[in-house]
Structure formats: C-alpha cells, structure tokens
Tab-separated table of C-alpha atoms in Angstrom:
chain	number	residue	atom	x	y	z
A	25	UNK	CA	180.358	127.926	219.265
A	26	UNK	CA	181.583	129.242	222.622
A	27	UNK	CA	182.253	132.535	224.508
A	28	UNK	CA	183.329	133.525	227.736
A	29	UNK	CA	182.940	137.159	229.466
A	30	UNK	CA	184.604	138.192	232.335
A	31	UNK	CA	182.983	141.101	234.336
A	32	UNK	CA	185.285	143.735	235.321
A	33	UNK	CA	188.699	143.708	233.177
A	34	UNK	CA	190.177	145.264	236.364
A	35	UNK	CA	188.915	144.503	240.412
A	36	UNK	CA	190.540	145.759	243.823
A	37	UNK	CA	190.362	144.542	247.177
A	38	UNK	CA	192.042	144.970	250.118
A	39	UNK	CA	194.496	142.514	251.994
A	40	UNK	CA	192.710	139.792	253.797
A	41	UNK	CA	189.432	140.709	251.655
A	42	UNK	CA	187.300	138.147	249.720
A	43	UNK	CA	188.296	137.896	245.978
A	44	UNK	CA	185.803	136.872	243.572
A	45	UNK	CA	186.271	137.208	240.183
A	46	UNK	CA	183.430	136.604	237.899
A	47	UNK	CA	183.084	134.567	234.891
A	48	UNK	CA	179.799	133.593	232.475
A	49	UNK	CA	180.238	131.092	229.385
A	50	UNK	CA	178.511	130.124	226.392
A	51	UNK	CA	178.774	126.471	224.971
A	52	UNK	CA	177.103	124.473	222.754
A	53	UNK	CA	178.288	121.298	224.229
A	54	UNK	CA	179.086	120.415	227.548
A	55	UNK	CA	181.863	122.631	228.821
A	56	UNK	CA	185.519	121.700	230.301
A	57	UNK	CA	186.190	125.334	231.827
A	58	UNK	CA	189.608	126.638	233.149
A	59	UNK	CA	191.264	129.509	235.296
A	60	UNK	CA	194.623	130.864	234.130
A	61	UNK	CA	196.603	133.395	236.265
A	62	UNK	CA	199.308	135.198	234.699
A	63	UNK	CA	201.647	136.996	236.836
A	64	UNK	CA	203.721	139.864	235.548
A	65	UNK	CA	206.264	139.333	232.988
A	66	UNK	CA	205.205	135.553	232.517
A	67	UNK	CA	203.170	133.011	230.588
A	68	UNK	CA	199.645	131.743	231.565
A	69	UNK	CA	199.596	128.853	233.766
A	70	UNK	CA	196.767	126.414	235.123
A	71	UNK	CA	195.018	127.621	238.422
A	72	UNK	CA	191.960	125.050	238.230
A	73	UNK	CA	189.998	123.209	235.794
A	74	UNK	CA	186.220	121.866	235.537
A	75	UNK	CA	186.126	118.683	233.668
A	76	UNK	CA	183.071	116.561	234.832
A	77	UNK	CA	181.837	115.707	238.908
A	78	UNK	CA	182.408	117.868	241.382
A	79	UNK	CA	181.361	121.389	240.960
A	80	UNK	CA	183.024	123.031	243.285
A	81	UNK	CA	186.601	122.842	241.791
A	82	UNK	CA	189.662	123.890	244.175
A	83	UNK	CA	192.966	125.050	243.035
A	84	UNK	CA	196.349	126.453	243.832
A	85	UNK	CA	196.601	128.646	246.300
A	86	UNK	CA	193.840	128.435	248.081
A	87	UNK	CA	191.627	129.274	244.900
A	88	UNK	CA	188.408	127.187	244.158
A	89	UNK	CA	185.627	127.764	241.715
A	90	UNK	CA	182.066	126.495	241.281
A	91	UNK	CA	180.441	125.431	238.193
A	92	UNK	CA	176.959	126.451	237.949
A	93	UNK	CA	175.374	125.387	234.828
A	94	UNK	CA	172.275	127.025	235.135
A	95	UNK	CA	174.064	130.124	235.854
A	96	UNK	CA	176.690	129.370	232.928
A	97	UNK	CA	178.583	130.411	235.388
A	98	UNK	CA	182.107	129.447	236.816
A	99	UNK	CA	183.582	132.211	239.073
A	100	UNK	CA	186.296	132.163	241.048
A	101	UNK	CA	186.789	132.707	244.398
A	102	UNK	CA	189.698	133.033	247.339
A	103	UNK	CA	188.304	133.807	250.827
A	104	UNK	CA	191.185	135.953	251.915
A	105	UNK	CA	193.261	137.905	249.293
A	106	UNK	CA	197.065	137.914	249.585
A	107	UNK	CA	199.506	140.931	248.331
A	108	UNK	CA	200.952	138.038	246.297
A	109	UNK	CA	197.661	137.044	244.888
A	110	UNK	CA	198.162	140.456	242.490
A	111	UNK	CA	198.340	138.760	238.514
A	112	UNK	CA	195.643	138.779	235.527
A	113	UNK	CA	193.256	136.365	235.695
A	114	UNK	CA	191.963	134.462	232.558
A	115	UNK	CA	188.412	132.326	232.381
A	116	UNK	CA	188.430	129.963	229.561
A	117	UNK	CA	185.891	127.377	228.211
A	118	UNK	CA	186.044	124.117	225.589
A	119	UNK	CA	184.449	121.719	224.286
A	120	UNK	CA	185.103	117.907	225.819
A	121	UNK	CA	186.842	116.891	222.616
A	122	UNK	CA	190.647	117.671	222.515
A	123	UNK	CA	189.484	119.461	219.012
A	124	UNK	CA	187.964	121.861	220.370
A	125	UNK	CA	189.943	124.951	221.014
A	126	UNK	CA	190.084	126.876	224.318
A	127	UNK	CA	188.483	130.245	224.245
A	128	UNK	CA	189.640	132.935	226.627
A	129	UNK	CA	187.939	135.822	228.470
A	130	UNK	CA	189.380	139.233	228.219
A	131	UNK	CA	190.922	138.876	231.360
A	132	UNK	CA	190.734	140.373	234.463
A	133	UNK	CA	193.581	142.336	236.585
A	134	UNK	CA	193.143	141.553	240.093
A	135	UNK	CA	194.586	144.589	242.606
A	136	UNK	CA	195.661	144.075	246.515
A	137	UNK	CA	195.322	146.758	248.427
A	138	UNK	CA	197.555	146.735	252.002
B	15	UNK	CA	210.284	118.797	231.867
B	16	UNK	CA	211.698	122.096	231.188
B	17	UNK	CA	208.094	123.322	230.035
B	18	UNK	CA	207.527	125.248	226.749
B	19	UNK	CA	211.096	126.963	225.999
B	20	UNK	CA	210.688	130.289	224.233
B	21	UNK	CA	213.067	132.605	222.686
B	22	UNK	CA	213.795	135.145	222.748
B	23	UNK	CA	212.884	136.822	225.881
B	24	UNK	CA	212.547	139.796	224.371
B	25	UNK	CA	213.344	141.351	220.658
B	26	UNK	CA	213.357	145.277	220.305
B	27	UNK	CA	214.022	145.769	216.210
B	28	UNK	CA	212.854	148.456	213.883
B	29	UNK	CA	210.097	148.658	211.477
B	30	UNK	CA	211.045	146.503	208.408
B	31	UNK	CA	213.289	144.310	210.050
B	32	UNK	CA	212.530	140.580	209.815
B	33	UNK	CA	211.816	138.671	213.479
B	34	UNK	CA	211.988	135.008	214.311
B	35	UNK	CA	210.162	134.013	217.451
B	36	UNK	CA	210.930	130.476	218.517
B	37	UNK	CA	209.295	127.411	220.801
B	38	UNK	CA	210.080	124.523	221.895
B	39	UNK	CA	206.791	122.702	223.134
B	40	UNK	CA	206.567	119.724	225.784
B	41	UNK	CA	208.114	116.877	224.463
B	42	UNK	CA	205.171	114.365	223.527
B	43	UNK	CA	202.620	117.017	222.859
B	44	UNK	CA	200.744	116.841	220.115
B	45	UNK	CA	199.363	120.031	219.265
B	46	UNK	CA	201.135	123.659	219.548
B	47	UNK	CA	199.597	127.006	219.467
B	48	UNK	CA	201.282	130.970	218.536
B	49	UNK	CA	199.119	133.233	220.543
B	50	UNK	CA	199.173	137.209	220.710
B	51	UNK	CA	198.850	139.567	223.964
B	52	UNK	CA	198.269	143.464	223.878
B	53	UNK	CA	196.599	145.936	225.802
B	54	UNK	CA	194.175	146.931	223.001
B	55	UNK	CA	193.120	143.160	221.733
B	56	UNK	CA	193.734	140.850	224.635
B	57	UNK	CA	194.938	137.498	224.305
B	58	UNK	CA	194.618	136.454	220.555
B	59	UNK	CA	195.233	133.037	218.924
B	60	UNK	CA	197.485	132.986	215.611
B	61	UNK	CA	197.464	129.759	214.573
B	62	UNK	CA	197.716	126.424	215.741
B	63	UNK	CA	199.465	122.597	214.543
B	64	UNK	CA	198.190	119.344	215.475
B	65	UNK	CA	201.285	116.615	214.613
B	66	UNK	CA	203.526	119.666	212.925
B	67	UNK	CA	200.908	120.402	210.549
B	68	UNK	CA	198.842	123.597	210.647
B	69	UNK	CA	194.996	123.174	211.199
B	70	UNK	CA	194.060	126.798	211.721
B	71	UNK	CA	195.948	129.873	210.490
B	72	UNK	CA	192.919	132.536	210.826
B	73	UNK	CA	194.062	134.574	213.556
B	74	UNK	CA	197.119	135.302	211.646
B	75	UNK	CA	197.011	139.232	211.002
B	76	UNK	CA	197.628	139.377	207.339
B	77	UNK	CA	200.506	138.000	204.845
B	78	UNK	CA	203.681	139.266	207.079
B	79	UNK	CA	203.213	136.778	209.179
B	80	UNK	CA	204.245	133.243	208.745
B	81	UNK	CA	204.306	129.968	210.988
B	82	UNK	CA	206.287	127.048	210.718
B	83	UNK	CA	206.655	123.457	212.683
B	84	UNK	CA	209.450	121.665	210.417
B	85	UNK	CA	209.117	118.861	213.800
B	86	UNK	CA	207.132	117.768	216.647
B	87	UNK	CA	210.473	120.026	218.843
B	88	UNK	CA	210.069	123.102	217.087
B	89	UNK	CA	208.186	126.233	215.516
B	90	UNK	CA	208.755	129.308	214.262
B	91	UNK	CA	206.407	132.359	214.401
B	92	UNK	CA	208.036	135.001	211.478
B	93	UNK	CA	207.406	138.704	210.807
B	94	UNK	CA	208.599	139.983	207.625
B	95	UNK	CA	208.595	142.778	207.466
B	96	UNK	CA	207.700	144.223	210.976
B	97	UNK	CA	205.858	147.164	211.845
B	98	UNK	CA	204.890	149.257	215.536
B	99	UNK	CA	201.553	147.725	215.651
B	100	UNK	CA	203.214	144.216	215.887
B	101	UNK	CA	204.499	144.987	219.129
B	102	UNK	CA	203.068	142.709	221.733
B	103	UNK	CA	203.701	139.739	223.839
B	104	UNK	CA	203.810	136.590	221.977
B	105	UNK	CA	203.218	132.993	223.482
B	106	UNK	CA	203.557	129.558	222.469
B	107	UNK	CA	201.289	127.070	224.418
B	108	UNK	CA	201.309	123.351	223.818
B	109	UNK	CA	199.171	120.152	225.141
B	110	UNK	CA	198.749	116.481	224.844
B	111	UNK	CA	196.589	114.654	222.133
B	112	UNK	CA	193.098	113.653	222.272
B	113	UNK	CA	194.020	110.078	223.895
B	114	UNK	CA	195.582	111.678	226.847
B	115	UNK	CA	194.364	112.699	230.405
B	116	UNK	CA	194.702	116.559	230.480
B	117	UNK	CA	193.966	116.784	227.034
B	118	UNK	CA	192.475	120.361	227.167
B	119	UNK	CA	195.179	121.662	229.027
B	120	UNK	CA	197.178	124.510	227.659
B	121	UNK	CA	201.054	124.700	229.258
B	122	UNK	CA	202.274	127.891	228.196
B	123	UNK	CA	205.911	129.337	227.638
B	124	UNK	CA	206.890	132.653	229.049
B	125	UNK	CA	206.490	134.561	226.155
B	126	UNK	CA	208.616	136.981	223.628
B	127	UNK	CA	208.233	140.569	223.852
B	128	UNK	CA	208.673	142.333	220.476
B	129	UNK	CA	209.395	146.015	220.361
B	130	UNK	CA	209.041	147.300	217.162
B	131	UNK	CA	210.041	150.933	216.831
C-alpha cells in the first residue's frame, strides 16, 4: 500500500522568493517518486522523478527535489520563483514494478506574487 | 510523437445525454489509464488497460460509466446517461511496459472538459 500527502493544497510566494513545496509518502516497498506540474487548462506532465542513486533529483526549470527516506520525504524545491512558475503541483509515489500504480497527492496550487 | 491525443477538448451536453470521450495513447505503450479531475475529489483514477484489456475498473463511479480499448490506438471513456455531478476534467495518461526504461512514467493528454448542465 502507498500514500502520499502534500501539505498545503494552496502556497504563495513572492517573485524571486524560494518555493518549496512539501511532500511525505508512504510505501511498502522501495519507492520510485515523481513531481507533476500542471499548468492551467492542460494535462499533467513530468517535472522530475526519483528512481534509485542520487537523492537530490533536478528537473525542468530549475526545479530539483531530495529524497529523504528517513523523512519519507521528497519535497520540492526552486530557489527563486518565477511569475511563470504559477501551475498545480502533483507529488506521486510507486512501487519499482511497472505494476504498481502511481498514487497522487491532492495537489498543491503554487501562487507568484509580483 | 504527437503525445496522448484527446478529444474532445471540451463537451458541454445536458443531463441524460450520452458522451464519448476519446484517446489516443503513445504509440508502443502498453498500458493506458481514464483519470478524473474536480475541485471537490482531486485527481481520481477510473480505470486502467494493460495490452487493451482492463485490469482495474474500481474507480469507475457506478454503472453509467463504461470503458473500452477495442486496440492498442484507442479507448473510449462513455457516460450514459450523464448527469451535473459528472462534470469534471477527464484525462487519459499512457506509459511503456514493464521491460522498458521509464516504465513508471505517466505521459498525459490534455484532457476533456465535460459540462453537464
């Protein structure tokens, strides 16, 4: 079984500010772990991924995220937030074996300030 | 690729009216999921096919709903008959088998938004 929250369905920072978006999992095998952004009016799509190695995971746009597994922890982070960085951002976790289903977080809506 | 192809874009229809919401996933990919977005719930899986079969229809809402993948370039999520509460965004995801790199990788189409009024 697996589960993945996401603290704070909705954060807001200002232009130029650190982002961090927070995400704690649940698995009962070793974890592949993901980060989907979704941008208004448009489908999911692949910001980073955790497979195995390196924990510190970077991504498009200047995202990267660190797996912490005795934290079950994989948040995400971007040390200077763009207008264009505005979207809904979606932690997901699954097992290693391509049967096992992703599970999504609730999502969280990121907001730029100017 | 072109990525996952859905259509349409966007359906508005009233309540009793049958909808067809249709996907075309990556060619090669062997597995193709229906999933469900809306304020209240989130982002909900409906069902999923591995090789054009279905292996997990529990997230389907009840008996109105229907899913179909008559081949490995095509599926059809069906609501007969609609209601409000089936208004949401719907999206069609696909990835590669088990033997591929990337595996666990969802590739997702831009969705269908149904308006049922």
């Amino acid at each position: 079984a697996q589960s993945v929250t996401q603290l704070g369905s909705h954060v807001s920072v200002s232009e130029g500010a650190l982002v961090l978006l927070r995400c704690n999992y649940s698995s009962s095998v070793p974890p592949y772990l993901f980060w989907y952004v979704q941008y208004p009016n448009q489908g999911l799509q692949l910001l980073l991924k955790y497979t195995t190695g390196a924990t510190l995971v970077k991504g498009i746009n200047g995202f990267e995220a660190e797996f912490k597994k005795s934290e079950t922890s994989f948040h995400l982070t971007k040390p200077s937030a763009h207008m264009s960085d505005a979207a809904e951002y979606f932690c997901a976790v699954s097992g290693f074996n391509a049967g096992n289903m992703l599970t999504f977080g609730g999502g969280t809506r990121l907001m730029v300030k100017p | 690729d072109a990525g996952v192809i859905q259509s349409p874009r966007h359906e508005v229809t009233e309540m009793g009216q049958e909808v067809t919401l249709r996907c075309k996933p990556i060619s090669g990919h062997d597995y193709l999921f229906w999933y469900r977005q809306t304020m209240m719930r989130g982002l909900e899986l409906l069902i999923y096919f591995n090789n054009n079969v279905p292996i997990d229809d529990s997230g389907m809402p009840e008996d109105r709903f229907s899913a179909k993948m008559p081949n490995a370039s095509f599926s059809t999520l069906k609501i007969q008959p609609s209601e409000p509460r089936d208004s949401a965004v719907y999206f069609c995801a696909s990835r590669p088998g088990q033997a591929i790199s990337g595996a666990n990788v969802l590739t997702f189409g831009a969705g269908s938004r149904l308006t049922v009024l």
